[in-house]
CSV table of C-alpha atoms in Angstrom, one decimal:
chain,number,residue,atom,x,y,z
J,1,UNK,CA,0.0,0.0,0.0
J,2,UNK,CA,1.5,3.3,-1.0
J,3,UNK,CA,2.2,5.8,1.8
J,4,UNK,CA,1.7,9.4,0.8
J,5,UNK,CA,3.9,12.0,2.6
J,6,UNK,CA,4.1,15.7,2.0
J,7,UNK,CA,6.2,17.8,4.3
J,8,UNK,CA,4.7,21.0,2.9
J,9,UNK,CA,1.2,19.7,3.4
J,10,UNK,CA,1.9,18.6,6.9
J,11,UNK,CA,3.4,22.0,7.8
J,12,UNK,CA,0.4,23.8,6.2
J,13,UNK,CA,-2.0,21.6,8.3
J,14,UNK,CA,0.0,22.3,11.4
J,15,UNK,CA,-0.3,26.0,10.8
J,16,UNK,CA,-4.0,25.7,10.3
J,17,UNK,CA,-4.4,23.6,13.4
J,18,UNK,CA,-2.5,26.3,15.5
J,19,UNK,CA,-4.8,29.0,14.0
J,20,UNK,CA,-7.7,26.9,15.1
J,21,UNK,CA,-6.3,26.6,18.6
J,22,UNK,CA,-5.8,30.4,18.9
J,23,UNK,CA,-9.4,30.9,17.6
J,24,UNK,CA,-10.8,28.6,20.3
J,25,UNK,CA,-8.6,29.8,23.2
J,26,UNK,CA,-8.7,33.5,22.7
J,27,UNK,CA,-11.9,35.5,23.2
J,28,UNK,CA,-13.7,36.5,20.0
J,29,UNK,CA,-17.3,37.4,19.0
J,30,UNK,CA,-18.1,33.8,17.9
J,31,UNK,CA,-18.7,32.2,21.3
J,32,UNK,CA,-18.5,33.0,25.0
J,33,UNK,CA,-16.5,29.9,25.8
J,34,UNK,CA,-13.8,27.8,24.1
J,35,UNK,CA,-16.3,25.0,23.5
J,36,UNK,CA,-18.7,27.4,21.7
J,37,UNK,CA,-15.9,29.0,19.7
J,38,UNK,CA,-14.8,25.5,18.6
J,39,UNK,CA,-18.3,24.6,17.7
J,40,UNK,CA,-18.6,27.7,15.5
J,41,UNK,CA,-15.2,27.2,13.9
J,42,UNK,CA,-15.8,23.6,13.0
J,43,UNK,CA,-19.3,24.1,11.6
J,44,UNK,CA,-18.6,27.0,9.2
J,45,UNK,CA,-17.1,26.1,5.7
J,46,UNK,CA,-15.6,28.9,3.6
J,47,UNK,CA,-14.4,29.1,0.0
J,48,UNK,CA,-12.5,32.2,-0.8
J,49,UNK,CA,-11.9,31.0,-4.3
J,50,UNK,CA,-15.6,30.6,-5.1
J,51,UNK,CA,-16.9,33.2,-2.7
J,52,UNK,CA,-19.3,31.3,-0.6
J,53,UNK,CA,-19.9,30.1,3.0
J,54,UNK,CA,-22.1,27.4,4.4
J,55,UNK,CA,-22.8,26.0,7.8
J,56,UNK,CA,-23.1,22.3,8.6
J,57,UNK,CA,-26.3,21.1,10.3
J,58,UNK,CA,-26.3,17.6,11.6
J,59,UNK,CA,-29.0,15.2,10.4
J,60,UNK,CA,-29.7,17.6,7.6
J,61,UNK,CA,-27.7,16.1,4.6
J,62,UNK,CA,-24.6,17.2,6.5
J,63,UNK,CA,-22.4,14.4,5.2
J,64,UNK,CA,-23.6,14.9,1.6
J,65,UNK,CA,-22.8,18.6,1.7
J,66,UNK,CA,-19.4,18.2,3.3
J,67,UNK,CA,-18.3,15.5,0.9
J,68,UNK,CA,-19.7,17.3,-2.2
J,69,UNK,CA,-18.2,20.7,-1.5
J,70,UNK,CA,-14.9,19.6,-0.1
J,71,UNK,CA,-14.4,17.5,-3.3
J,72,UNK,CA,-15.5,20.3,-5.6
J,73,UNK,CA,-13.1,22.8,-4.0
J,74,UNK,CA,-10.1,20.7,-5.0
J,75,UNK,CA,-11.4,19.3,-8.3
J,76,UNK,CA,-11.8,15.9,-6.7
J,77,UNK,CA,-8.2,15.6,-5.6
J,78,UNK,CA,-8.3,15.6,-1.8
J,79,UNK,CA,-5.0,16.1,0.0
J,80,UNK,CA,-3.3,12.8,1.0
J,81,UNK,CA,-3.7,13.6,4.7
J,82,UNK,CA,-7.3,14.7,4.5
J,83,UNK,CA,-9.5,13.5,7.3
J,84,UNK,CA,-13.2,14.3,7.1
J,85,UNK,CA,-13.6,15.5,10.7
J,86,UNK,CA,-10.2,17.2,11.0
J,87,UNK,CA,-11.2,20.4,9.3
J,88,UNK,CA,-7.7,21.8,9.1
J,89,UNK,CA,-6.8,19.0,6.6
J,90,UNK,CA,-9.5,19.9,4.0
J,91,UNK,CA,-9.5,22.4,1.2
J,92,UNK,CA,-12.5,24.4,2.5
J,93,UNK,CA,-11.4,26.9,5.1
J,94,UNK,CA,-12.5,27.4,8.7
J,95,UNK,CA,-13.1,30.9,10.1
J,96,UNK,CA,-9.8,30.6,11.9
J,97,UNK,CA,-8.1,30.3,8.5
J,98,UNK,CA,-9.4,33.7,7.3
J,99,UNK,CA,-7.6,36.8,8.7
J,100,UNK,CA,-10.6,39.0,8.2
J,101,UNK,CA,-13.5,36.6,8.8
J,102,UNK,CA,-15.7,39.4,10.0
J,103,UNK,CA,-15.3,41.0,6.6
J,104,UNK,CA,-16.4,37.8,5.0
J,105,UNK,CA,-19.6,37.8,7.1
J,106,UNK,CA,-20.4,41.4,6.1
J,107,UNK,CA,-19.4,41.1,2.4
J,108,UNK,CA,-22.5,40.8,0.2
J,109,UNK,CA,-20.4,39.3,-2.6
J,110,UNK,CA,-19.8,36.2,-0.5
J,111,UNK,CA,-22.8,33.9,-0.8
J,112,UNK,CA,-24.0,32.4,2.5
J,113,UNK,CA,-26.4,29.4,2.8
J,114,UNK,CA,-27.4,26.7,5.1
J,115,UNK,CA,-29.9,23.8,5.0
J,116,UNK,CA,-32.6,23.2,7.7
J,117,UNK,CA,-35.2,20.4,8.2
J,118,UNK,CA,-38.5,19.9,9.8
J,119,UNK,CA,-37.9,19.3,13.6
J,120,UNK,CA,-40.1,16.1,13.6
J,121,UNK,CA,-38.2,14.3,10.9
J,122,UNK,CA,-34.8,15.5,12.0
J,123,UNK,CA,-35.4,14.0,15.4
J,124,UNK,CA,-36.6,10.8,13.9
J,125,UNK,CA,-33.5,10.6,11.7
J,126,UNK,CA,-31.3,11.3,14.7
J,127,UNK,CA,-33.0,8.6,16.8
J,128,UNK,CA,-32.9,6.0,14.0
J,129,UNK,CA,-29.3,6.6,13.2
J,130,UNK,CA,-27.8,7.2,16.7
J,131,UNK,CA,-29.9,5.4,19.2
J,132,UNK,CA,-32.4,2.9,17.8
J,133,UNK,CA,-31.0,-0.6,17.8
J,134,UNK,CA,-27.5,0.6,18.7
J,135,UNK,CA,-25.4,-0.6,21.6
J,136,UNK,CA,-21.9,0.6,20.5
J,137,UNK,CA,-19.6,3.2,22.1
J,138,UNK,CA,-21.3,6.0,20.2
J,139,UNK,CA,-24.6,4.9,21.6
J,140,UNK,CA,-23.3,4.8,25.2
J,141,UNK,CA,-21.7,8.3,24.8
J,142,UNK,CA,-24.9,9.8,23.6
J,143,UNK,CA,-26.9,8.2,26.4
J,144,UNK,CA,-24.5,9.8,28.9
J,145,UNK,CA,-25.0,13.2,27.1
J,146,UNK,CA,-28.7,12.7,27.6
J,147,UNK,CA,-28.2,11.9,31.3
J,148,UNK,CA,-29.5,8.4,30.8
J,149,UNK,CA,-27.7,5.2,32.0
J,150,UNK,CA,-29.7,2.2,31.0
J,151,UNK,CA,-28.9,-1.2,29.7
J,152,UNK,CA,-32.1,-1.5,27.7
J,153,UNK,CA,-32.8,0.3,24.4
J,154,UNK,CA,-34.1,3.9,24.9
J,155,UNK,CA,-37.5,4.5,23.5
J,156,UNK,CA,-38.2,7.5,21.2
J,157,UNK,CA,-40.5,9.1,23.8
J,158,UNK,CA,-37.7,8.8,26.4
J,159,UNK,CA,-35.3,10.4,24.0
J,160,UNK,CA,-37.5,13.4,23.5
J,161,UNK,CA,-38.2,13.7,27.2
J,162,UNK,CA,-34.4,13.7,28.0
J,163,UNK,CA,-33.8,16.4,25.3
J,164,UNK,CA,-36.6,18.6,26.8
J,165,UNK,CA,-34.6,18.8,30.1
J,166,UNK,CA,-31.4,20.0,28.4
J,167,UNK,CA,-30.3,23.6,28.0
J,168,UNK,CA,-29.4,24.6,24.4
J,169,UNK,CA,-25.6,24.8,25.0
J,170,UNK,CA,-25.7,21.3,26.5
J,171,UNK,CA,-27.3,19.7,23.5
J,172,UNK,CA,-25.5,17.4,21.1
J,173,UNK,CA,-25.3,18.9,17.6
J,174,UNK,CA,-27.4,16.1,16.2
J,175,UNK,CA,-30.4,17.3,18.1
J,176,UNK,CA,-29.5,20.8,19.0
J,177,UNK,CA,-32.0,23.5,18.1
J,178,UNK,CA,-31.2,24.4,14.5
J,179,UNK,CA,-31.5,28.1,15.1
J,180,UNK,CA,-28.3,27.8,17.2
J,181,UNK,CA,-26.8,25.0,15.1
J,182,UNK,CA,-26.5,27.3,12.1
J,183,UNK,CA,-25.8,30.4,14.1
J,184,UNK,CA,-28.8,32.5,13.0
J,185,UNK,CA,-27.8,35.0,15.7
J,186,UNK,CA,-24.4,35.5,14.0
J,187,UNK,CA,-24.7,34.8,10.3
J,188,UNK,CA,-27.1,36.6,7.9
J,189,UNK,CA,-27.8,34.0,5.1
J,190,UNK,CA,-28.6,34.8,1.5
J,191,UNK,CA,-30.4,31.4,1.2
J,192,UNK,CA,-31.9,29.0,3.8
J,193,UNK,CA,-32.7,25.8,1.9
J,194,UNK,CA,-35.2,23.4,3.3
J,195,UNK,CA,-34.0,19.8,3.3
J,196,UNK,CA,-37.4,18.8,1.8
J,197,UNK,CA,-36.4,20.7,-1.4
J,198,UNK,CA,-32.7,19.9,-1.3
J,199,UNK,CA,-32.9,17.2,-4.0
J,200,UNK,CA,-34.2,19.7,-6.5
J,201,UNK,CA,-32.0,22.6,-5.4
J,202,UNK,CA,-28.6,21.1,-4.8
J,203,UNK,CA,-27.6,20.4,-8.4
J,204,UNK,CA,-28.5,24.0,-9.4
J,205,UNK,CA,-26.5,25.3,-6.4
J,206,UNK,CA,-23.4,23.3,-7.4
J,207,UNK,CA,-23.7,24.5,-10.9
J,208,UNK,CA,-23.9,28.1,-9.7
J,209,UNK,CA,-21.0,27.9,-7.4
J,210,UNK,CA,-18.8,25.8,-9.7
J,211,UNK,CA,-19.8,26.7,-13.2
J,212,UNK,CA,-16.8,24.9,-14.7
J,213,UNK,CA,-17.5,21.6,-13.0
J,214,UNK,CA,-19.4,20.0,-15.8
J,215,UNK,CA,-22.3,17.8,-14.8
J,216,UNK,CA,-23.4,19.1,-11.4
J,217,UNK,CA,-25.4,16.0,-10.6
J,218,UNK,CA,-22.3,13.8,-11.0
J,219,UNK,CA,-20.5,16.0,-8.6
J,220,UNK,CA,-23.0,15.4,-5.8
J,221,UNK,CA,-21.8,12.8,-3.3
J,222,UNK,CA,-24.8,11.4,-1.5
J,223,UNK,CA,-23.9,9.9,1.9
J,224,UNK,CA,-25.6,7.9,4.7
J,225,UNK,CA,-29.1,7.6,3.2
J,226,UNK,CA,-31.4,5.0,4.8
J,227,UNK,CA,-33.6,2.8,2.6
J,228,UNK,CA,-36.7,4.2,4.2
J,229,UNK,CA,-36.9,8.0,4.6
J,230,UNK,CA,-37.7,9.5,8.0
J,231,UNK,CA,-40.1,11.9,6.2
J,232,UNK,CA,-42.7,9.1,5.9
J,233,UNK,CA,-42.4,7.9,9.5
J,234,UNK,CA,-43.9,10.8,11.5
J,235,UNK,CA,-47.1,9.0,12.4
J,236,UNK,CA,-45.2,5.9,13.4
J,237,UNK,CA,-43.0,7.7,15.9
J,238,UNK,CA,-45.0,10.7,17.1
J,239,UNK,CA,-48.1,11.0,19.3
J,240,UNK,CA,-50.0,14.3,19.7
J,241,UNK,CA,-48.3,14.6,23.1
J,242,UNK,CA,-44.8,14.2,21.7
J,243,UNK,CA,-45.5,16.7,19.0
J,244,UNK,CA,-46.6,19.2,21.6
J,245,UNK,CA,-43.3,18.6,23.5
J,246,UNK,CA,-41.2,19.1,20.4
J,247,UNK,CA,-43.1,22.3,19.5
J,248,UNK,CA,-42.1,23.7,22.9
J,249,UNK,CA,-38.4,22.7,22.8
J,250,UNK,CA,-37.9,23.6,19.1
J,251,UNK,CA,-40.2,26.7,19.0
J,252,UNK,CA,-37.4,28.8,17.4
J,253,UNK,CA,-37.0,26.4,14.6
J,254,UNK,CA,-40.8,26.3,13.8
J,255,UNK,CA,-41.0,30.1,13.9
J,256,UNK,CA,-37.7,31.0,12.2
J,257,UNK,CA,-37.9,28.5,9.3
J,258,UNK,CA,-41.7,28.6,8.8
J,259,UNK,CA,-42.4,24.9,9.5
J,260,UNK,CA,-45.9,23.9,10.2
J,261,UNK,CA,-46.3,22.1,13.6
């Protein structure tokens, strides 16, 4: 098996990692604590070359968007040391990589977009993927985050009840209120795309941002799709009482993004 080694790439990655560390440790407008600054820095993707910015949003086509745009940014030739969740190794930049990031946020020529999803189906997707019929280390970690320590499988109603007792900063990004997940209080978006319309919108968006790419549909890298969509399972998972609970917890999402309860 060939081993790829690039001293210049390693040095560049080290420099970006150190920039990230400074961004997280030193006070700035993008979070009151180091944890919140790290959350912001790791969620925001920037292309200076193609003049756009987008924010990841877990359980909302996050893996598809990350894979698609990271590949497009480098013409499909990802760096040898690229690791999906080590942002400083990828071609798309973090806020910590951009000296005048505040200028990027205020610059109308830099296109800014995010994708959001109906709170009901996002929670179903999260439960099915992370908790339902799972007993691995990731499952146990998320159970601890929910304050639950049980040997038996957690029920969907118990999952929602545990979420309802958490403060927003304590929430895992996979079920955090989307208003905060995409930093609506810090970023003014040009376009907020609904997940429900993403299939018809994404190819056009790729073609607009990368007009020289060729076939935009071929460039889209779909990831982690289950055979049965969560969109058709609302009645199987939700009771009227659970819908009422979610409307209370995710009130900002329903109101901000115009979803019907």
